[in-house]
């Protein structure tokens, strides 16, 4: 008589892909770096924060800018953090979700909220399970140590956007708003700005997006990206998060920091731009 053993599904563990290269692999050093960056930043936002934009370059370059957004989250409470970043390694249509398991960093594991992932899949036809899109992707990974520092224990839903078409952006924004309407979510858009321009030209290109984001004007962001897609590598994630945040009640935006890699490297001939911004409903004095 043949017998069969049914194995329970194993949780997906997304191992850190760029620890030790893009950021320190030693937990104590990584925590100290993030703590140092955040300590330099004042809390500048009074009110509710629904979403943010943060860069995703190597920690020494973009970490001081990302800290401006993440510092504002200290002492706040959320049910789930939904991260949306661009795909740098795999080309595909739609949005890739990791619906189960954990993501690993040197600071430990971040659990995926299965219920929220399932709700997003149910409301968003462009979202699908595509593990290959997450395997080497750094755009989300660079956000995770900051989240572990300022929001320890809050589960995540990781989303990587493939081809950043208008239809994909609109479907994702609508789906996130519907899936998270009864939750207390934080939406994170991962994006750098212009790439490898000289610092003067980069400042001109970046300011277009900085101004549109600061005015909470996704339509202007979309028009700018249509004219010049290289304004931001994660332009689609920025747009989706802005629109979903607005649908979830955000009325205001605040750009907290804008800089480029030359501030660290000293190379002003070919820089990458970075921006930290938040969306929510803020007190007038903030």
mmCIF file of C-alpha atoms in Angstrom:
data_model
loop_
_atom_site.group_PDB
_atom_site.id
_atom_site.type_symbol
_atom_site.label_atom_id
_atom_site.label_comp_id
_atom_site.label_asym_id
_atom_site.label_seq_id
_atom_site.Cartn_x
_atom_site.Cartn_y
_atom_site.Cartn_z
ATOM 1 C CA UNK A 1 0.000 0.000 0.000
ATOM 2 C CA UNK A 2 1.409 3.359 -0.995
ATOM 3 C CA UNK A 3 1.318 6.186 1.473
ATOM 4 C CA UNK A 4 1.834 9.843 0.735
ATOM 5 C CA UNK A 5 3.017 12.573 3.025
ATOM 6 C CA UNK A 6 1.447 15.945 2.338
ATOM 7 C CA UNK A 7 3.948 18.657 3.112
ATOM 8 C CA UNK A 8 2.619 21.916 4.495
ATOM 9 C CA UNK A 9 3.447 24.932 2.322
ATOM 10 C CA UNK A 10 6.670 26.554 3.433
ATOM 11 C CA UNK A 11 6.642 30.283 4.143
ATOM 12 C CA UNK A 12 8.427 32.445 1.613
ATOM 13 C CA UNK A 13 11.589 33.905 3.080
ATOM 14 C CA UNK A 14 12.998 36.722 0.983
ATOM 15 C CA UNK A 15 16.650 36.873 2.009
ATOM 16 C CA UNK A 16 18.394 40.230 2.031
ATOM 17 C CA UNK A 17 19.938 40.786 -1.406
ATOM 18 C CA UNK A 18 22.129 43.847 -0.839
ATOM 19 C CA UNK A 19 23.131 43.649 2.828
ATOM 20 C CA UNK A 20 26.881 44.031 3.053
ATOM 21 C CA UNK A 21 27.069 46.025 -0.166
ATOM 22 C CA UNK A 22 24.379 48.715 -0.224
ATOM 23 C CA UNK A 23 24.138 48.873 3.561
ATOM 24 C CA UNK A 24 25.956 47.237 6.503
ATOM 25 C CA UNK A 25 25.390 43.564 7.196
ATOM 26 C CA UNK A 26 26.355 43.945 10.866
ATOM 27 C CA UNK A 27 23.187 44.640 12.898
ATOM 28 C CA UNK A 28 24.851 46.961 15.419
ATOM 29 C CA UNK A 29 26.474 49.069 12.731
ATOM 30 C CA UNK A 30 23.300 49.238 10.639
ATOM 31 C CA UNK A 31 21.196 50.307 13.617
ATOM 32 C CA UNK A 32 23.792 52.896 14.618
ATOM 33 C CA UNK A 33 23.837 54.361 11.105
ATOM 34 C CA UNK A 34 20.060 54.679 10.968
ATOM 35 C CA UNK A 35 19.920 56.092 14.483
ATOM 36 C CA UNK A 36 22.561 58.676 13.556
ATOM 37 C CA UNK A 37 20.728 59.749 10.399
ATOM 38 C CA UNK A 38 17.401 60.067 12.209
ATOM 39 C CA UNK A 39 18.939 61.960 15.129
ATOM 40 C CA UNK A 40 19.990 64.740 12.744
ATOM 41 C CA UNK A 41 16.405 65.282 11.559
ATOM 42 C CA UNK A 42 13.770 67.299 13.441
ATOM 43 C CA UNK A 43 10.174 66.162 13.626
ATOM 44 C CA UNK A 44 8.445 68.627 11.327
ATOM 45 C CA UNK A 45 4.975 67.189 10.734
ATOM 46 C CA UNK A 46 1.995 67.609 13.052
ATOM 47 C CA UNK A 47 -1.014 65.559 12.012
ATOM 48 C CA UNK A 48 -1.745 62.224 10.378
ATOM 49 C CA UNK A 49 0.688 60.659 7.916
ATOM 50 C CA UNK A 50 -0.801 58.253 5.360
ATOM 51 C CA UNK A 51 2.069 57.935 2.899
ATOM 52 C CA UNK A 52 5.645 58.882 2.143
ATOM 53 C CA UNK A 53 8.289 58.952 -0.572
ATOM 54 C CA UNK A 54 11.783 57.717 0.226
ATOM 55 C CA UNK A 55 14.883 57.067 -1.937
ATOM 56 C CA UNK A 56 16.587 53.711 -2.349
ATOM 57 C CA UNK A 57 20.271 54.202 -3.194
ATOM 58 C CA UNK A 58 23.162 52.948 -1.076
ATOM 59 C CA UNK A 59 22.610 53.884 2.551
ATOM 60 C CA UNK A 60 25.498 56.332 2.799
ATOM 61 C CA UNK A 61 24.083 58.294 -0.142
ATOM 62 C CA UNK A 62 20.309 58.238 0.305
ATOM 63 C CA UNK A 63 20.018 57.293 3.985
ATOM 64 C CA UNK A 64 20.410 60.863 5.280
ATOM 65 C CA UNK A 65 17.526 61.921 2.993
ATOM 66 C CA UNK A 66 15.304 58.910 3.745
ATOM 67 C CA UNK A 67 15.673 59.670 7.448
ATOM 68 C CA UNK A 68 13.730 62.917 6.967
ATOM 69 C CA UNK A 69 10.622 60.900 6.084
ATOM 70 C CA UNK A 70 11.068 58.036 8.531
ATOM 71 C CA UNK A 71 11.864 60.297 11.490
ATOM 72 C CA UNK A 72 8.323 61.668 11.217
ATOM 73 C CA UNK A 73 6.896 58.193 11.976
ATOM 74 C CA UNK A 74 8.410 57.788 15.414
ATOM 75 C CA UNK A 75 5.696 57.260 18.028
ATOM 76 C CA UNK A 76 2.982 56.617 15.427
ATOM 77 C CA UNK A 77 0.916 53.465 15.027
ATOM 78 C CA UNK A 78 -0.105 51.589 11.870
ATOM 79 C CA UNK A 79 -1.772 48.278 11.055
ATOM 80 C CA UNK A 80 0.357 47.605 7.981
ATOM 81 C CA UNK A 81 3.007 49.203 5.778
ATOM 82 C CA UNK A 82 2.462 48.765 2.042
ATOM 83 C CA UNK A 83 5.648 49.338 0.051
ATOM 84 C CA UNK A 84 5.614 50.138 -3.674
ATOM 85 C CA UNK A 85 8.875 50.257 -5.598
ATOM 86 C CA UNK A 86 10.094 49.958 -9.187
ATOM 87 C CA UNK A 87 11.552 46.790 -10.657
ATOM 88 C CA UNK A 88 15.222 47.128 -11.588
ATOM 89 C CA UNK A 89 15.951 43.543 -12.634
ATOM 90 C CA UNK A 90 12.814 41.944 -14.122
ATOM 91 C CA UNK A 91 10.586 43.363 -16.842
ATOM 92 C CA UNK A 92 6.886 42.519 -16.610
ATOM 93 C CA UNK A 93 3.393 43.955 -16.831
ATOM 94 C CA UNK A 94 1.517 44.815 -13.673
ATOM 95 C CA UNK A 95 2.635 44.637 -10.053
ATOM 96 C CA UNK A 96 4.388 41.761 -8.282
ATOM 97 C CA UNK A 97 3.340 41.001 -4.718
ATOM 98 C CA UNK A 98 4.978 38.777 -2.132
ATOM 99 C CA UNK A 99 1.854 37.516 -0.327
ATOM 100 C CA UNK A 100 3.334 35.183 2.294
ATOM 101 C CA UNK A 101 6.281 34.716 4.614
ATOM 102 C CA UNK A 102 8.889 37.206 5.761
ATOM 103 C CA UNK A 103 11.512 39.576 4.374
ATOM 104 C CA UNK A 104 14.910 39.421 6.043
ATOM 105 C CA UNK A 105 17.378 42.161 6.979
ATOM 106 C CA UNK A 106 20.326 42.141 9.391
ATOM 107 C CA UNK A 107 17.926 43.621 11.973
ATOM 108 C CA UNK A 108 15.631 40.570 11.774
ATOM 109 C CA UNK A 109 12.543 39.517 9.847
ATOM 110 C CA UNK A 110 9.549 41.576 8.770
ATOM 111 C CA UNK A 111 6.367 39.543 8.530
ATOM 112 C CA UNK A 112 4.082 39.947 5.541
ATOM 113 C CA UNK A 113 0.463 40.681 6.402
ATOM 114 C CA UNK A 114 -1.261 37.839 4.568
ATOM 115 C CA UNK A 115 -4.755 39.252 5.107
ATOM 116 C CA UNK A 116 -3.814 42.625 3.637
ATOM 117 C CA UNK A 117 -1.944 40.974 0.771
ATOM 118 C CA UNK A 118 -5.004 38.856 -0.045
ATOM 119 C CA UNK A 119 -7.248 41.931 0.098
ATOM 120 C CA UNK A 120 -4.988 43.813 -2.315
ATOM 121 C CA UNK A 121 -4.913 40.865 -4.711
ATOM 122 C CA UNK A 122 -8.717 40.655 -4.574
ATOM 123 C CA UNK A 123 -9.235 44.348 -5.367
ATOM 124 C CA UNK A 124 -6.404 44.886 -7.853
ATOM 125 C CA UNK A 125 -6.359 42.848 -11.094
ATOM 126 C CA UNK A 126 -2.856 44.042 -12.025
ATOM 127 C CA UNK A 127 -1.323 42.540 -8.855
ATOM 128 C CA UNK A 128 0.044 38.996 -9.057
ATOM 129 C CA UNK A 129 2.464 36.711 -7.269
ATOM 130 C CA UNK A 130 5.817 36.883 -9.098
ATOM 131 C CA UNK A 131 8.674 35.832 -6.791
ATOM 132 C CA UNK A 132 11.389 36.557 -9.381
ATOM 133 C CA UNK A 133 10.612 40.274 -9.189
ATOM 134 C CA UNK A 134 11.494 40.344 -5.484
ATOM 135 C CA UNK A 135 14.559 38.115 -5.477
ATOM 136 C CA UNK A 136 17.218 40.761 -6.176
ATOM 137 C CA UNK A 137 15.178 43.947 -5.880
ATOM 138 C CA UNK A 138 16.727 46.669 -3.710
ATOM 139 C CA UNK A 139 14.058 49.380 -4.019
ATOM 140 C CA UNK A 140 11.983 47.862 -1.206
ATOM 141 C CA UNK A 141 14.865 46.358 0.736
ATOM 142 C CA UNK A 142 16.444 49.776 1.346
ATOM 143 C CA UNK A 143 13.279 50.865 3.191
ATOM 144 C CA UNK A 144 13.108 47.908 5.555
ATOM 145 C CA UNK A 145 15.809 48.764 8.122
ATOM 146 C CA UNK A 146 14.254 52.213 8.584
ATOM 147 C CA UNK A 147 10.850 50.624 9.163
ATOM 148 C CA UNK A 148 12.344 48.196 11.672
ATOM 149 C CA UNK A 149 13.860 51.129 13.530
ATOM 150 C CA UNK A 150 10.827 53.458 13.653
ATOM 151 C CA UNK A 151 7.897 50.995 13.427
ATOM 152 C CA UNK A 152 9.148 47.721 14.927
ATOM 153 C CA UNK A 153 6.762 44.801 14.573
ATOM 154 C CA UNK A 154 4.438 46.370 12.002
ATOM 155 C CA UNK A 155 3.812 43.888 9.142
ATOM 156 C CA UNK A 156 4.379 44.775 5.517
ATOM 157 C CA UNK A 157 3.008 44.100 2.048
ATOM 158 C CA UNK A 158 5.772 44.303 -0.607
ATOM 159 C CA UNK A 159 4.788 45.410 -4.131
ATOM 160 C CA UNK A 160 7.158 45.816 -7.084
ATOM 161 C CA UNK A 161 5.852 47.642 -10.158
ATOM 162 C CA UNK A 162 6.934 46.395 -13.574
ATOM 163 C CA UNK A 163 6.242 48.545 -16.647
ATOM 164 C CA UNK A 164 4.976 51.801 -15.155
ATOM 165 C CA UNK A 165 2.039 52.371 -17.455
ATOM 166 C CA UNK A 166 -0.776 54.787 -16.734
ATOM 167 C CA UNK A 167 -3.230 51.884 -16.522
ATOM 168 C CA UNK A 168 -1.101 49.994 -13.990
ATOM 169 C CA UNK A 169 -0.661 53.087 -11.819
ATOM 170 C CA UNK A 170 -4.401 53.841 -11.842
ATOM 171 C CA UNK A 171 -5.401 50.245 -11.097
ATOM 172 C CA UNK A 172 -2.942 49.979 -8.221
ATOM 173 C CA UNK A 173 -4.023 53.269 -6.668
ATOM 174 C CA UNK A 174 -7.699 52.311 -6.843
ATOM 175 C CA UNK A 175 -7.027 48.810 -5.535
ATOM 176 C CA UNK A 176 -4.958 49.993 -2.570
ATOM 177 C CA UNK A 177 -7.608 52.529 -1.601
ATOM 178 C CA UNK A 178 -10.342 49.873 -1.715
ATOM 179 C CA UNK A 179 -8.372 47.156 0.068
ATOM 180 C CA UNK A 180 -7.134 49.406 2.876
ATOM 181 C CA UNK A 181 -10.213 51.545 3.490
ATOM 182 C CA UNK A 182 -10.924 49.963 6.878
ATOM 183 C CA UNK A 183 -7.282 49.713 7.909
ATOM 184 C CA UNK A 184 -4.739 52.159 9.317
ATOM 185 C CA UNK A 185 -2.061 51.846 6.605
ATOM 186 C CA UNK A 186 1.178 53.566 5.778
ATOM 187 C CA UNK A 187 1.960 53.686 2.047
ATOM 188 C CA UNK A 188 5.633 53.924 1.055
ATOM 189 C CA UNK A 189 6.730 54.906 -2.460
ATOM 190 C CA UNK A 190 10.367 54.046 -3.126
ATOM 191 C CA UNK A 191 11.994 56.233 -5.768
ATOM 192 C CA UNK A 192 15.161 58.068 -6.619
ATOM 193 C CA UNK A 193 14.948 61.127 -8.863
ATOM 194 C CA UNK A 194 17.132 61.961 -11.896
ATOM 195 C CA UNK A 195 20.116 59.747 -12.667
ATOM 196 C CA UNK A 196 23.681 60.665 -13.714
ATOM 197 C CA UNK A 197 23.140 64.243 -14.787
ATOM 198 C CA UNK A 198 25.507 66.983 -13.656
ATOM 199 C CA UNK A 199 24.334 68.531 -10.404
ATOM 200 C CA UNK A 200 22.968 71.692 -12.028
ATOM 201 C CA UNK A 201 20.886 69.826 -14.606
ATOM 202 C CA UNK A 202 19.788 67.284 -11.971
ATOM 203 C CA UNK A 203 18.543 70.098 -9.738
ATOM 204 C CA UNK A 204 16.447 71.465 -12.609
ATOM 205 C CA UNK A 205 14.936 68.075 -13.428
ATOM 206 C CA UNK A 206 14.337 67.134 -9.810
ATOM 207 C CA UNK A 207 12.684 70.431 -8.933
ATOM 208 C CA UNK A 208 9.828 69.683 -11.338
ATOM 209 C CA UNK A 209 8.903 66.575 -9.350
ATOM 210 C CA UNK A 210 9.676 68.173 -5.978
ATOM 211 C CA UNK A 211 7.301 71.053 -6.742
ATOM 212 C CA UNK A 212 4.496 68.806 -8.004
ATOM 213 C CA UNK A 213 4.795 66.452 -5.017
ATOM 214 C CA UNK A 214 4.898 69.376 -2.577
ATOM 215 C CA UNK A 215 1.701 70.739 -4.113
ATOM 216 C CA UNK A 216 0.102 67.264 -3.801
ATOM 217 C CA UNK A 217 -0.537 67.375 -7.534
ATOM 218 C CA UNK A 218 -0.297 63.863 -9.032
ATOM 219 C CA UNK A 219 -1.579 65.127 -12.365
ATOM 220 C CA UNK A 220 1.461 67.412 -12.676
ATOM 221 C CA UNK A 221 3.732 64.529 -11.700
ATOM 222 C CA UNK A 222 2.156 62.387 -14.411
ATOM 223 C CA UNK A 223 2.561 65.100 -17.061
ATOM 224 C CA UNK A 224 6.207 65.623 -16.106
ATOM 225 C CA UNK A 225 6.951 61.909 -16.291
ATOM 226 C CA UNK A 226 5.209 61.630 -19.656
ATOM 227 C CA UNK A 227 7.491 64.350 -21.041
ATOM 228 C CA UNK A 228 10.648 63.073 -19.369
ATOM 229 C CA UNK A 229 10.411 59.612 -17.761
ATOM 230 C CA UNK A 230 13.917 59.938 -16.297
ATOM 231 C CA UNK A 231 12.681 62.488 -13.765
ATOM 232 C CA UNK A 232 12.209 59.574 -11.321
ATOM 233 C CA UNK A 233 12.900 55.839 -11.572
ATOM 234 C CA UNK A 234 9.921 55.168 -9.287
ATOM 235 C CA UNK A 235 7.562 57.684 -10.833
ATOM 236 C CA UNK A 236 4.808 55.075 -11.091
ATOM 237 C CA UNK A 237 5.062 54.137 -7.400
ATOM 238 C CA UNK A 238 5.040 57.830 -6.428
ATOM 239 C CA UNK A 239 1.883 58.417 -8.463
ATOM 240 C CA UNK A 240 0.115 55.317 -7.138
ATOM 241 C CA UNK A 241 0.911 56.215 -3.531
ATOM 242 C CA UNK A 242 -0.125 59.854 -3.970
ATOM 243 C CA UNK A 243 -3.477 58.872 -5.459
ATOM 244 C CA UNK A 244 -4.163 56.092 -2.974
ATOM 245 C CA UNK A 245 -3.190 58.356 -0.066
ATOM 246 C CA UNK A 246 -5.601 61.017 -1.293
ATOM 247 C CA UNK A 247 -8.408 58.439 -1.571
ATOM 248 C CA UNK A 248 -7.618 57.297 1.980
ATOM 249 C CA UNK A 249 -8.063 60.814 3.341
ATOM 250 C CA UNK A 250 -4.749 62.616 2.857
ATOM 251 C CA UNK A 251 -5.186 66.295 2.027
ATOM 252 C CA UNK A 252 -1.652 67.666 2.325
ATOM 253 C CA UNK A 253 1.896 66.970 1.193
ATOM 254 C CA UNK A 254 5.220 68.142 2.520
ATOM 255 C CA UNK A 255 8.643 67.744 0.892
ATOM 256 C CA UNK A 256 11.087 67.414 3.769
ATOM 257 C CA UNK A 257 14.410 67.094 1.965
ATOM 258 C CA UNK A 258 15.849 67.152 -1.551
ATOM 259 C CA UNK A 259 19.524 66.400 -2.207
ATOM 260 C CA UNK A 260 21.797 64.448 -4.523
ATOM 261 C CA UNK A 261 24.624 61.950 -4.271
ATOM 262 C CA UNK A 262 27.244 64.634 -4.852
ATOM 263 C CA UNK A 263 26.713 65.857 -1.303
ATOM 264 C CA UNK A 264 28.375 62.623 -0.148
ATOM 265 C CA UNK A 265 30.602 61.568 -3.050
ATOM 266 C CA UNK A 266 31.831 65.014 -4.041
ATOM 267 C CA UNK A 267 31.273 64.073 -7.703
ATOM 268 C CA UNK A 268 29.060 66.782 -9.181
ATOM 269 C CA UNK A 269 29.431 65.582 -12.777
ATOM 270 C CA UNK A 270 27.050 62.606 -12.513
ATOM 271 C CA UNK A 271 24.669 62.637 -9.559
ATOM 272 C CA UNK A 272 21.502 60.824 -8.496
ATOM 273 C CA UNK A 273 18.715 62.879 -6.940
ATOM 274 C CA UNK A 274 16.848 61.985 -3.750
ATOM 275 C CA UNK A 275 13.654 63.269 -2.136
ATOM 276 C CA UNK A 276 11.857 62.631 1.144
ATOM 277 C CA UNK A 277 8.179 63.621 1.324
ATOM 278 C CA UNK A 278 5.065 62.781 3.317
ATOM 279 C CA UNK A 279 1.317 62.801 2.597
ATOM 280 C CA UNK A 280 -1.447 63.168 5.141
ATOM 281 C CA UNK A 281 -3.515 65.782 6.910
ATOM 282 C CA UNK A 282 -1.234 68.259 8.639
ATOM 283 C CA UNK A 283 -1.757 71.102 11.067
ATOM 284 C CA UNK A 284 -1.321 74.540 9.534
ATOM 285 C CA UNK A 285 1.743 75.289 11.633
ATOM 286 C CA UNK A 286 3.677 72.217 10.451
#
